[in-house]
Coordinates of N, CA and C in Angstrom, one line a residue:
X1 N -9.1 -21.7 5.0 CA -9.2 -20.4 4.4 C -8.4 -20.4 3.1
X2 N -8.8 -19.5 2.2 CA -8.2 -19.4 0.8 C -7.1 -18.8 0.6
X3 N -6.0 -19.0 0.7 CA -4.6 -17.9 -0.1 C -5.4 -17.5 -1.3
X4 N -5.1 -16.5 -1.6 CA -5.2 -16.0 -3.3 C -4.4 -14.8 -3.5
X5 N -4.2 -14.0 -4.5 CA -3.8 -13.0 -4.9 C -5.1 -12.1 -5.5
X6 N -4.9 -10.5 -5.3 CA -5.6 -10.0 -5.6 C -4.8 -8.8 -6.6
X7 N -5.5 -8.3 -7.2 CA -5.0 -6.9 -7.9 C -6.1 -5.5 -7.5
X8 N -5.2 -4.2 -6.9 CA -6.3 -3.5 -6.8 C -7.2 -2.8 -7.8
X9 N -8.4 -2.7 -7.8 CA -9.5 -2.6 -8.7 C -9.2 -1.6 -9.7
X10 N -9.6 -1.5 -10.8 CA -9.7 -1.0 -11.8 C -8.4 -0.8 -12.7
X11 N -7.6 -2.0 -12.6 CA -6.3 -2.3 -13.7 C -7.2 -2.9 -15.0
X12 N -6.6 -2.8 -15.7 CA -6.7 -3.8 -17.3 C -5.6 -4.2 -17.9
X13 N -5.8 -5.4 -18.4 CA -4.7 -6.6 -18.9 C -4.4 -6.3 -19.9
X14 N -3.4 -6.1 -20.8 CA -3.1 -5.9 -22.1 C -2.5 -7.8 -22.5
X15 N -2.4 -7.7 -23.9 CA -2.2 -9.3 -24.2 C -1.2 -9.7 -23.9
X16 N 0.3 -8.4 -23.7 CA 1.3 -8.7 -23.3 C 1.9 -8.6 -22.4
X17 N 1.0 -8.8 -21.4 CA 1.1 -9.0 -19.7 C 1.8 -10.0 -18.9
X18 N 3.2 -9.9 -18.3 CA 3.5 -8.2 -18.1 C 4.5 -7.8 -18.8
X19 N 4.7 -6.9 -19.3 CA 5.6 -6.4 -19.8 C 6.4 -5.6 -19.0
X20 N 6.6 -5.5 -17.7 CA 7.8 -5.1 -16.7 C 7.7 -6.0 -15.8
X21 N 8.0 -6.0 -14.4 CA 8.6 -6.6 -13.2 C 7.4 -6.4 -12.6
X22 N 6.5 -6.8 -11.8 CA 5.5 -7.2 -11.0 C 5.8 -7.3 -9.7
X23 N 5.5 -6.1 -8.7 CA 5.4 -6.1 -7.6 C 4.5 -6.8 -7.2
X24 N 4.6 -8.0 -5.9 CA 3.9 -8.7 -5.4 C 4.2 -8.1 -3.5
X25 N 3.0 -7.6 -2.5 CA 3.4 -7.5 -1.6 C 2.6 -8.5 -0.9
X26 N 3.6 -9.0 0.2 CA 3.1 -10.0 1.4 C 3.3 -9.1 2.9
X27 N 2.5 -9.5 3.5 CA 1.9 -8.6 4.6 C 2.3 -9.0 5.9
X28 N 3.8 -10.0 5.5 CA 4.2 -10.5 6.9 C 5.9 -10.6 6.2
X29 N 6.8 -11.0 7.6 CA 8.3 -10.7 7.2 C 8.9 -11.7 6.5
X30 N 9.8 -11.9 5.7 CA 10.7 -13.0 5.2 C 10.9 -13.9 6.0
X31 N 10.8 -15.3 5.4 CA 10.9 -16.6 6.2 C 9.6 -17.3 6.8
X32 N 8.5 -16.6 6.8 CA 7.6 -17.5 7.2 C 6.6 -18.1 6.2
X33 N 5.6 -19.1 6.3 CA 4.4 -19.7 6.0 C 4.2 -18.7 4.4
X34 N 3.5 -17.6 4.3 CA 3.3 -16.9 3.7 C 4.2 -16.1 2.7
X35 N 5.4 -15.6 2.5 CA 6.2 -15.3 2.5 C 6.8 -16.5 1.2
X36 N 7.1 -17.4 1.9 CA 7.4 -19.2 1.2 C 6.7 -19.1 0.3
X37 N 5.2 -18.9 0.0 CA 4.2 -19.5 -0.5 C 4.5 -18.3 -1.9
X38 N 4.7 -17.0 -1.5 CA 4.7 -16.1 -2.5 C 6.3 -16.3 -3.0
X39 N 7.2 -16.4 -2.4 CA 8.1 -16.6 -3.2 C 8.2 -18.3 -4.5
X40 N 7.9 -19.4 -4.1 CA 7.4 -20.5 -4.6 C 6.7 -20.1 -6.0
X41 N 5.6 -19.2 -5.3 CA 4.6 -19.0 -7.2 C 5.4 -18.0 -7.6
X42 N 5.5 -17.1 -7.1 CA 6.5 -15.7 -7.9 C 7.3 -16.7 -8.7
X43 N 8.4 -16.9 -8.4 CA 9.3 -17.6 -9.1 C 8.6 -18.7 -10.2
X44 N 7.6 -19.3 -10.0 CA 6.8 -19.9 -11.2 C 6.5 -18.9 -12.1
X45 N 5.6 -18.2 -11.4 CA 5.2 -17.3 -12.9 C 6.2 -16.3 -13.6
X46 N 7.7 -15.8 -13.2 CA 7.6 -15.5 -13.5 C 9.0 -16.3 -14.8
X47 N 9.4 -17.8 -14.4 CA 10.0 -18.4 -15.4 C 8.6 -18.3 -16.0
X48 N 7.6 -19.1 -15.9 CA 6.3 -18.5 -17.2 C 5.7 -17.4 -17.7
X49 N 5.8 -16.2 -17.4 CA 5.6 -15.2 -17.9 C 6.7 -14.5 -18.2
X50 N 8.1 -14.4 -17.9 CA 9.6 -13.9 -18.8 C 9.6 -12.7 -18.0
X51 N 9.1 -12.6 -16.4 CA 9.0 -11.0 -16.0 C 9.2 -11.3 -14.2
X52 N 10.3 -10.7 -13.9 CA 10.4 -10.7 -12.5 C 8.7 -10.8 -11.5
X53 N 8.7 -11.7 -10.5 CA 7.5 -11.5 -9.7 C 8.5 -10.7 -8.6
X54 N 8.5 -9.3 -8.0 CA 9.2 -9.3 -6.8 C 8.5 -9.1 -5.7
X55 N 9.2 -10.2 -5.0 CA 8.1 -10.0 -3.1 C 8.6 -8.5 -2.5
X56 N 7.7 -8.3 -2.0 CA 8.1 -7.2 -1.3 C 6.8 -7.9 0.3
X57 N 7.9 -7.2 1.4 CA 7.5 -7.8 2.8 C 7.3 -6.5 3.1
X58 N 6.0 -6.3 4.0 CA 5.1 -5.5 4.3 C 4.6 -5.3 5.1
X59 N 5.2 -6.1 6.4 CA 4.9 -6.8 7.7 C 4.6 -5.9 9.2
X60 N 3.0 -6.0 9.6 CA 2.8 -5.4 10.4 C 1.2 -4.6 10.0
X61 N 0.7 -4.5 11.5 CA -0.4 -4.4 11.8 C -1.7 -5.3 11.3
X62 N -1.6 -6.5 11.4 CA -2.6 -7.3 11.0 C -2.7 -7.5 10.0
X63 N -1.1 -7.4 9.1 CA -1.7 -7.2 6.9 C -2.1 -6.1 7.0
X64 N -2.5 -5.0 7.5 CA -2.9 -3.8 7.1 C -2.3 -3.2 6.4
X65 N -1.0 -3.3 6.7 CA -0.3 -1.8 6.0 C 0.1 -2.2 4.8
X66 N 0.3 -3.8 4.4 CA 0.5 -4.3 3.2 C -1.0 -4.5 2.6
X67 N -2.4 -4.2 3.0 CA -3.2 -4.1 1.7 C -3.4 -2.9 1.7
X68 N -3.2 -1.9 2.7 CA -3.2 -0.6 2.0 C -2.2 -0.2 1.2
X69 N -1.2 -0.9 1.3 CA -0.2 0.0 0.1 C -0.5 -0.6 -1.5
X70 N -1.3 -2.1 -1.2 CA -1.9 -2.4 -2.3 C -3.0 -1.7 -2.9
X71 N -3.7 -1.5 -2.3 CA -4.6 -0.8 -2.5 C -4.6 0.7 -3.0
X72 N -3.5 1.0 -2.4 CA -3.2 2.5 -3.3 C -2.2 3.0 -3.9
X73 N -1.5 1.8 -4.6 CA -0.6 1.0 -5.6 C -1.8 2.0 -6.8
X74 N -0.8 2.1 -8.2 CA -1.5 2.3 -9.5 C -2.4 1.5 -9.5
X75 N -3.7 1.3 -10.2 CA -4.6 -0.2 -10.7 C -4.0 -0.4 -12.0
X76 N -2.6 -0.6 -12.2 CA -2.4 -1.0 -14.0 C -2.1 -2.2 -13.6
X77 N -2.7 -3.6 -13.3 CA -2.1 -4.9 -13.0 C -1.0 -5.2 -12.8
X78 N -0.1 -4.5 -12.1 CA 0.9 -4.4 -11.5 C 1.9 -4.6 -10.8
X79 N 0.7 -4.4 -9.4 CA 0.8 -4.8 -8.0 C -0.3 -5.5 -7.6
X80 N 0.4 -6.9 -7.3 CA -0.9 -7.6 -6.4 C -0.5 -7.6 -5.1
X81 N -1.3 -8.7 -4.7 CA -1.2 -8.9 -2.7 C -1.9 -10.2 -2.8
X82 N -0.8 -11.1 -1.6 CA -0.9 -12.1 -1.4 C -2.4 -11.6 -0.2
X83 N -3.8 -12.7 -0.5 CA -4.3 -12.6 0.4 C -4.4 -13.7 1.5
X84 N -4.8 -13.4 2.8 CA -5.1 -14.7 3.6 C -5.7 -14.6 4.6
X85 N -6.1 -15.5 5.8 CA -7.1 -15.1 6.3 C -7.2 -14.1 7.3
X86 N -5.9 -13.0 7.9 CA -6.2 -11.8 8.0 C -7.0 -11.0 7.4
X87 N -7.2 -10.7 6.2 CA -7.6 -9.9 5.4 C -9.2 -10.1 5.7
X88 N -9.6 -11.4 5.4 CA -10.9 -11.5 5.6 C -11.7 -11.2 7.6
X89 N -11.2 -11.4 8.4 CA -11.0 -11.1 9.7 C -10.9 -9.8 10.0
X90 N -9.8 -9.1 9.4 CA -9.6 -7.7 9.8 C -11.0 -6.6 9.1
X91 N -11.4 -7.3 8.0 CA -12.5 -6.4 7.3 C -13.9 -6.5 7.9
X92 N -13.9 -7.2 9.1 CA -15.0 -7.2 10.0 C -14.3 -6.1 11.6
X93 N -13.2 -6.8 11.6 CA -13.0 -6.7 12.8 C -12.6 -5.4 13.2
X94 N -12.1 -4.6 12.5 CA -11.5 -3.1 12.4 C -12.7 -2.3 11.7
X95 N -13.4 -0.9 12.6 CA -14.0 -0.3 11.8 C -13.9 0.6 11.3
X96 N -12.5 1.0 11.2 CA -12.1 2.5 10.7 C -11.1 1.9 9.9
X97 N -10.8 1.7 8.6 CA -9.6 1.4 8.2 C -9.8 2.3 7.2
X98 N -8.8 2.8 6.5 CA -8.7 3.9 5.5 C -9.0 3.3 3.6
X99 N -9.3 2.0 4.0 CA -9.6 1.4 2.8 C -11.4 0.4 3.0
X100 N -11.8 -0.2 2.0 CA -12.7 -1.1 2.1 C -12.2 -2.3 1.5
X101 N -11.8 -2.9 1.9 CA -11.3 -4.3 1.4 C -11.5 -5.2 0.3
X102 N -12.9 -5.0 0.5 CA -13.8 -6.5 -0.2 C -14.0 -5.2 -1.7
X103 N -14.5 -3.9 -1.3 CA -14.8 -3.1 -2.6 C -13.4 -2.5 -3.3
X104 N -12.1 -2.6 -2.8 CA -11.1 -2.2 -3.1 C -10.3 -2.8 -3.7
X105 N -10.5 -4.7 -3.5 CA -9.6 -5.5 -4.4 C -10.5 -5.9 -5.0
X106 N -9.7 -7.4 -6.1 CA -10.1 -7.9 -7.1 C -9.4 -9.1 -7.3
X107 N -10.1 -10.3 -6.8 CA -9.4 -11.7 -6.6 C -8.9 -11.9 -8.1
X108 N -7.9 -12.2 -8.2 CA -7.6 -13.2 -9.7 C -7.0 -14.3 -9.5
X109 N -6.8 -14.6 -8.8 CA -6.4 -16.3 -8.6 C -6.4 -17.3 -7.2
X110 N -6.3 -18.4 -6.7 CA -6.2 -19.1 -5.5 C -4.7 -19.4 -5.9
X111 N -4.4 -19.7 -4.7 CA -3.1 -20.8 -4.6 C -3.3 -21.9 -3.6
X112 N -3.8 -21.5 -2.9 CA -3.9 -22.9 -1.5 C -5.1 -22.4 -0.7
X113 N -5.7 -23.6 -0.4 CA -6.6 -23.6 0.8 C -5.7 -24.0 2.1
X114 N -5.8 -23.5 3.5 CA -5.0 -24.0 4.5 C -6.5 -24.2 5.5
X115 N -6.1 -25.4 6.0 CA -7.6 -25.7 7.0 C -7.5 -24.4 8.6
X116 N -8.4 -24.0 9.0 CA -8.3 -23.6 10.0 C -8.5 -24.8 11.4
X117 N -8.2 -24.7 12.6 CA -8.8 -25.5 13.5 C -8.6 -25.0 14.6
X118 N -10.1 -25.1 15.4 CA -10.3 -24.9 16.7 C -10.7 -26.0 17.5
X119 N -10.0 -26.2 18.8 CA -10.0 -27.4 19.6 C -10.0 -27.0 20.9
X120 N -10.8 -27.6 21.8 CA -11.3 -27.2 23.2 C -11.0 -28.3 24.0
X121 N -10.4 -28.3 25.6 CA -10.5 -29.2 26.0 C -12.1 -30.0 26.5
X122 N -11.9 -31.3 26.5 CA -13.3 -32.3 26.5 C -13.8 -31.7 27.8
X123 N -13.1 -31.4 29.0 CA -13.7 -30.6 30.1 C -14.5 -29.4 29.9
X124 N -14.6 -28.7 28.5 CA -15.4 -27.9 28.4 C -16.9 -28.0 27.3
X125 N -17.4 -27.3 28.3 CA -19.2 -27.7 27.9 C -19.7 -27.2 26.8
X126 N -18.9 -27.5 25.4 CA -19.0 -26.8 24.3 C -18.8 -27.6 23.3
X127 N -19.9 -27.6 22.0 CA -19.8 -28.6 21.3 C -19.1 -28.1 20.0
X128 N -20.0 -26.2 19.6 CA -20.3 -25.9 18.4 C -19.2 -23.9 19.1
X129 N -19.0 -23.9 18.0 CA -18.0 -22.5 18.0 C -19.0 -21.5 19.0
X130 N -20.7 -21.3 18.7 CA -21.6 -20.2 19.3 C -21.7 -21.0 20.9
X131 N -21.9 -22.2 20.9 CA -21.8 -22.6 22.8 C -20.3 -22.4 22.9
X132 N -18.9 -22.2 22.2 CA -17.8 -21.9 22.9 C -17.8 -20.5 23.7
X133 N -18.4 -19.5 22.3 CA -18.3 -17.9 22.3 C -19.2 -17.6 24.0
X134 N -20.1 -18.4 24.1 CA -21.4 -18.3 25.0 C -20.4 -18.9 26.4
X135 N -20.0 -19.6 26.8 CA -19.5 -20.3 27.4 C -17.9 -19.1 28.1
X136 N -17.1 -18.9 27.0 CA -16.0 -17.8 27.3 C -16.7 -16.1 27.9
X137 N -17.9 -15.9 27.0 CA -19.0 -15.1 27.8 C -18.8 -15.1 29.2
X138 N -19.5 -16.2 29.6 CA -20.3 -16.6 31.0 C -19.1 -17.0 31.8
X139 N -17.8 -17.4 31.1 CA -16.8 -17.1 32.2 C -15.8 -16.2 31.8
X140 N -15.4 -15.2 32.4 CA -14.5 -14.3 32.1 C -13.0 -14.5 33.0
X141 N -12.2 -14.6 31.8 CA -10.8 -14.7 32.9 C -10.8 -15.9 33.1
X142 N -11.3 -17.5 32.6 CA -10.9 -18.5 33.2 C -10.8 -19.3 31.7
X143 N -10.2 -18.6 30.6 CA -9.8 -19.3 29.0 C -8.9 -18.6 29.0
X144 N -7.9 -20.1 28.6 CA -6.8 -20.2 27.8 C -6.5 -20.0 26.7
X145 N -5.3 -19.4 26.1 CA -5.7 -19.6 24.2 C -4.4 -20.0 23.8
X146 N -4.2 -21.3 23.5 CA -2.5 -21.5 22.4 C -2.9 -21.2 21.1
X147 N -1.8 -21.1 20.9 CA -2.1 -20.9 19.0 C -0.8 -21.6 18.4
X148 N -0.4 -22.3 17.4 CA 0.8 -23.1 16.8 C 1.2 -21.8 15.7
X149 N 2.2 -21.3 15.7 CA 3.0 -20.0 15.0 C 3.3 -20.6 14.0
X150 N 3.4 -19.5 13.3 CA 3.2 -19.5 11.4 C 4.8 -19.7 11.3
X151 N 5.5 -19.3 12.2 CA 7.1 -19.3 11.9 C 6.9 -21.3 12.0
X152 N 6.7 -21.5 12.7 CA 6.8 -23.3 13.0 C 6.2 -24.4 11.6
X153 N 5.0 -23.7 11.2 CA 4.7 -24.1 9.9 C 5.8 -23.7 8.6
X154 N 5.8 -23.0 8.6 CA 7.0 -22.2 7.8 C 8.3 -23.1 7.5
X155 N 8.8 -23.6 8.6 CA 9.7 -23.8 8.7 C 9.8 -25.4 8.6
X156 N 8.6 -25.9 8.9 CA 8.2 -27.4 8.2 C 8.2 -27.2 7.0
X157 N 7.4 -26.4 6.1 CA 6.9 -26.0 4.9 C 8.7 -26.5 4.0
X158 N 9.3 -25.7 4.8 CA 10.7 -25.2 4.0 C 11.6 -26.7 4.3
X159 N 11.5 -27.0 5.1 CA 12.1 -28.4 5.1 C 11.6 -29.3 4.0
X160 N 10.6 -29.2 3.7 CA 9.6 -30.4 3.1 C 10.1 -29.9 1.7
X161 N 10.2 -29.0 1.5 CA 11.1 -28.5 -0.1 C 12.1 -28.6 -0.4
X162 N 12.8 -28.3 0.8 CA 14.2 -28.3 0.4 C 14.6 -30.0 0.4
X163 N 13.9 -30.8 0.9 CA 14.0 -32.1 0.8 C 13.7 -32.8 -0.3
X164 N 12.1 -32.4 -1.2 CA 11.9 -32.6 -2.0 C 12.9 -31.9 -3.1
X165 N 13.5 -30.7 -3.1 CA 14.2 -30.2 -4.0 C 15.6 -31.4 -4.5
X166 N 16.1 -31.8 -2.7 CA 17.4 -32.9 -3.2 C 17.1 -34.1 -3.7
X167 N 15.7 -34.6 -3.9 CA 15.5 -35.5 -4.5 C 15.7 -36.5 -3.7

């Protein structure tokens, strides 16, 4: 899935952009995966643009509450929002949200692709994601689900920096 940053819709860029401190919100708490990722570019852009990036953690309800408060943030390019693959998931998966996602923001940039992966044991009679879905169907109550936590990546992530940082 794609990390990117978005801005909510209908800002415009002046040539001297920015000319104050840039709110950036991330949609999960300090210290993990994400979080890392926006403090890393913040701090690039904003020794390259001469203008504080500040994270702001926004953590809780699936990123919701951090793209809604993006989303009804001013549109003067301002405030962005780290996106990721909550965002795209929850705009299927929730059908009442107080915003429209996909009509409400406005990608301006990538930063990282992160692979997703799903893996089944060889005991199960499933080749392709639709015979998994079909398969957890037809048995109910007898699937497992691990998942590897974003704090554990995170925390690789941050080692691998602070390593490379001492040279």
């Amino acid at each position: 899935m794609l990390r990117s940053i978005s801005f909510a819709t209908g800002g415009a860029c002046a040539a001297e952009y920015p000319a104050r401190p840039v709110r950036w919100i991330v949609g999960y708490p300090a210290g993990g995966t994400t979080d890392i990722v926006a403090r890393l570019i913040g701090h690039w852009l904003s020794e390259r643009l001469g203008q504080q990036f500040i994270i702001e953690n926004k953590p809780g309800a699936g990123n919701n509450i951090a793209a809604e408060a993006a989303i009804n943030a001013p549109p003067d390019g301002y405030t962005v929002f780290l996106v990721n693959p909550a965002n795209a998931i929850n705009a299927t998966l929730y059908q009442k949200l107080p915003f429209n996602f996909m009509h409400d923001t406005a990608p301006v940039g990538g930063i990282m692709r992160v692979p997703n992966v799903m893996e089944v044991n060889p005991s199960v009679p499933a080749k392709t994601v639709a015979e998994f879905i079909a398969y957890a169907k037809a048995n109910p109550g007898k699937i497992n689900l691990g998942l590897v936590r974003q704090r554990y990546v995170g925390a690789s992530f941050r080692r691998t920096v602070q390593d490379h940082d001492r040279g």
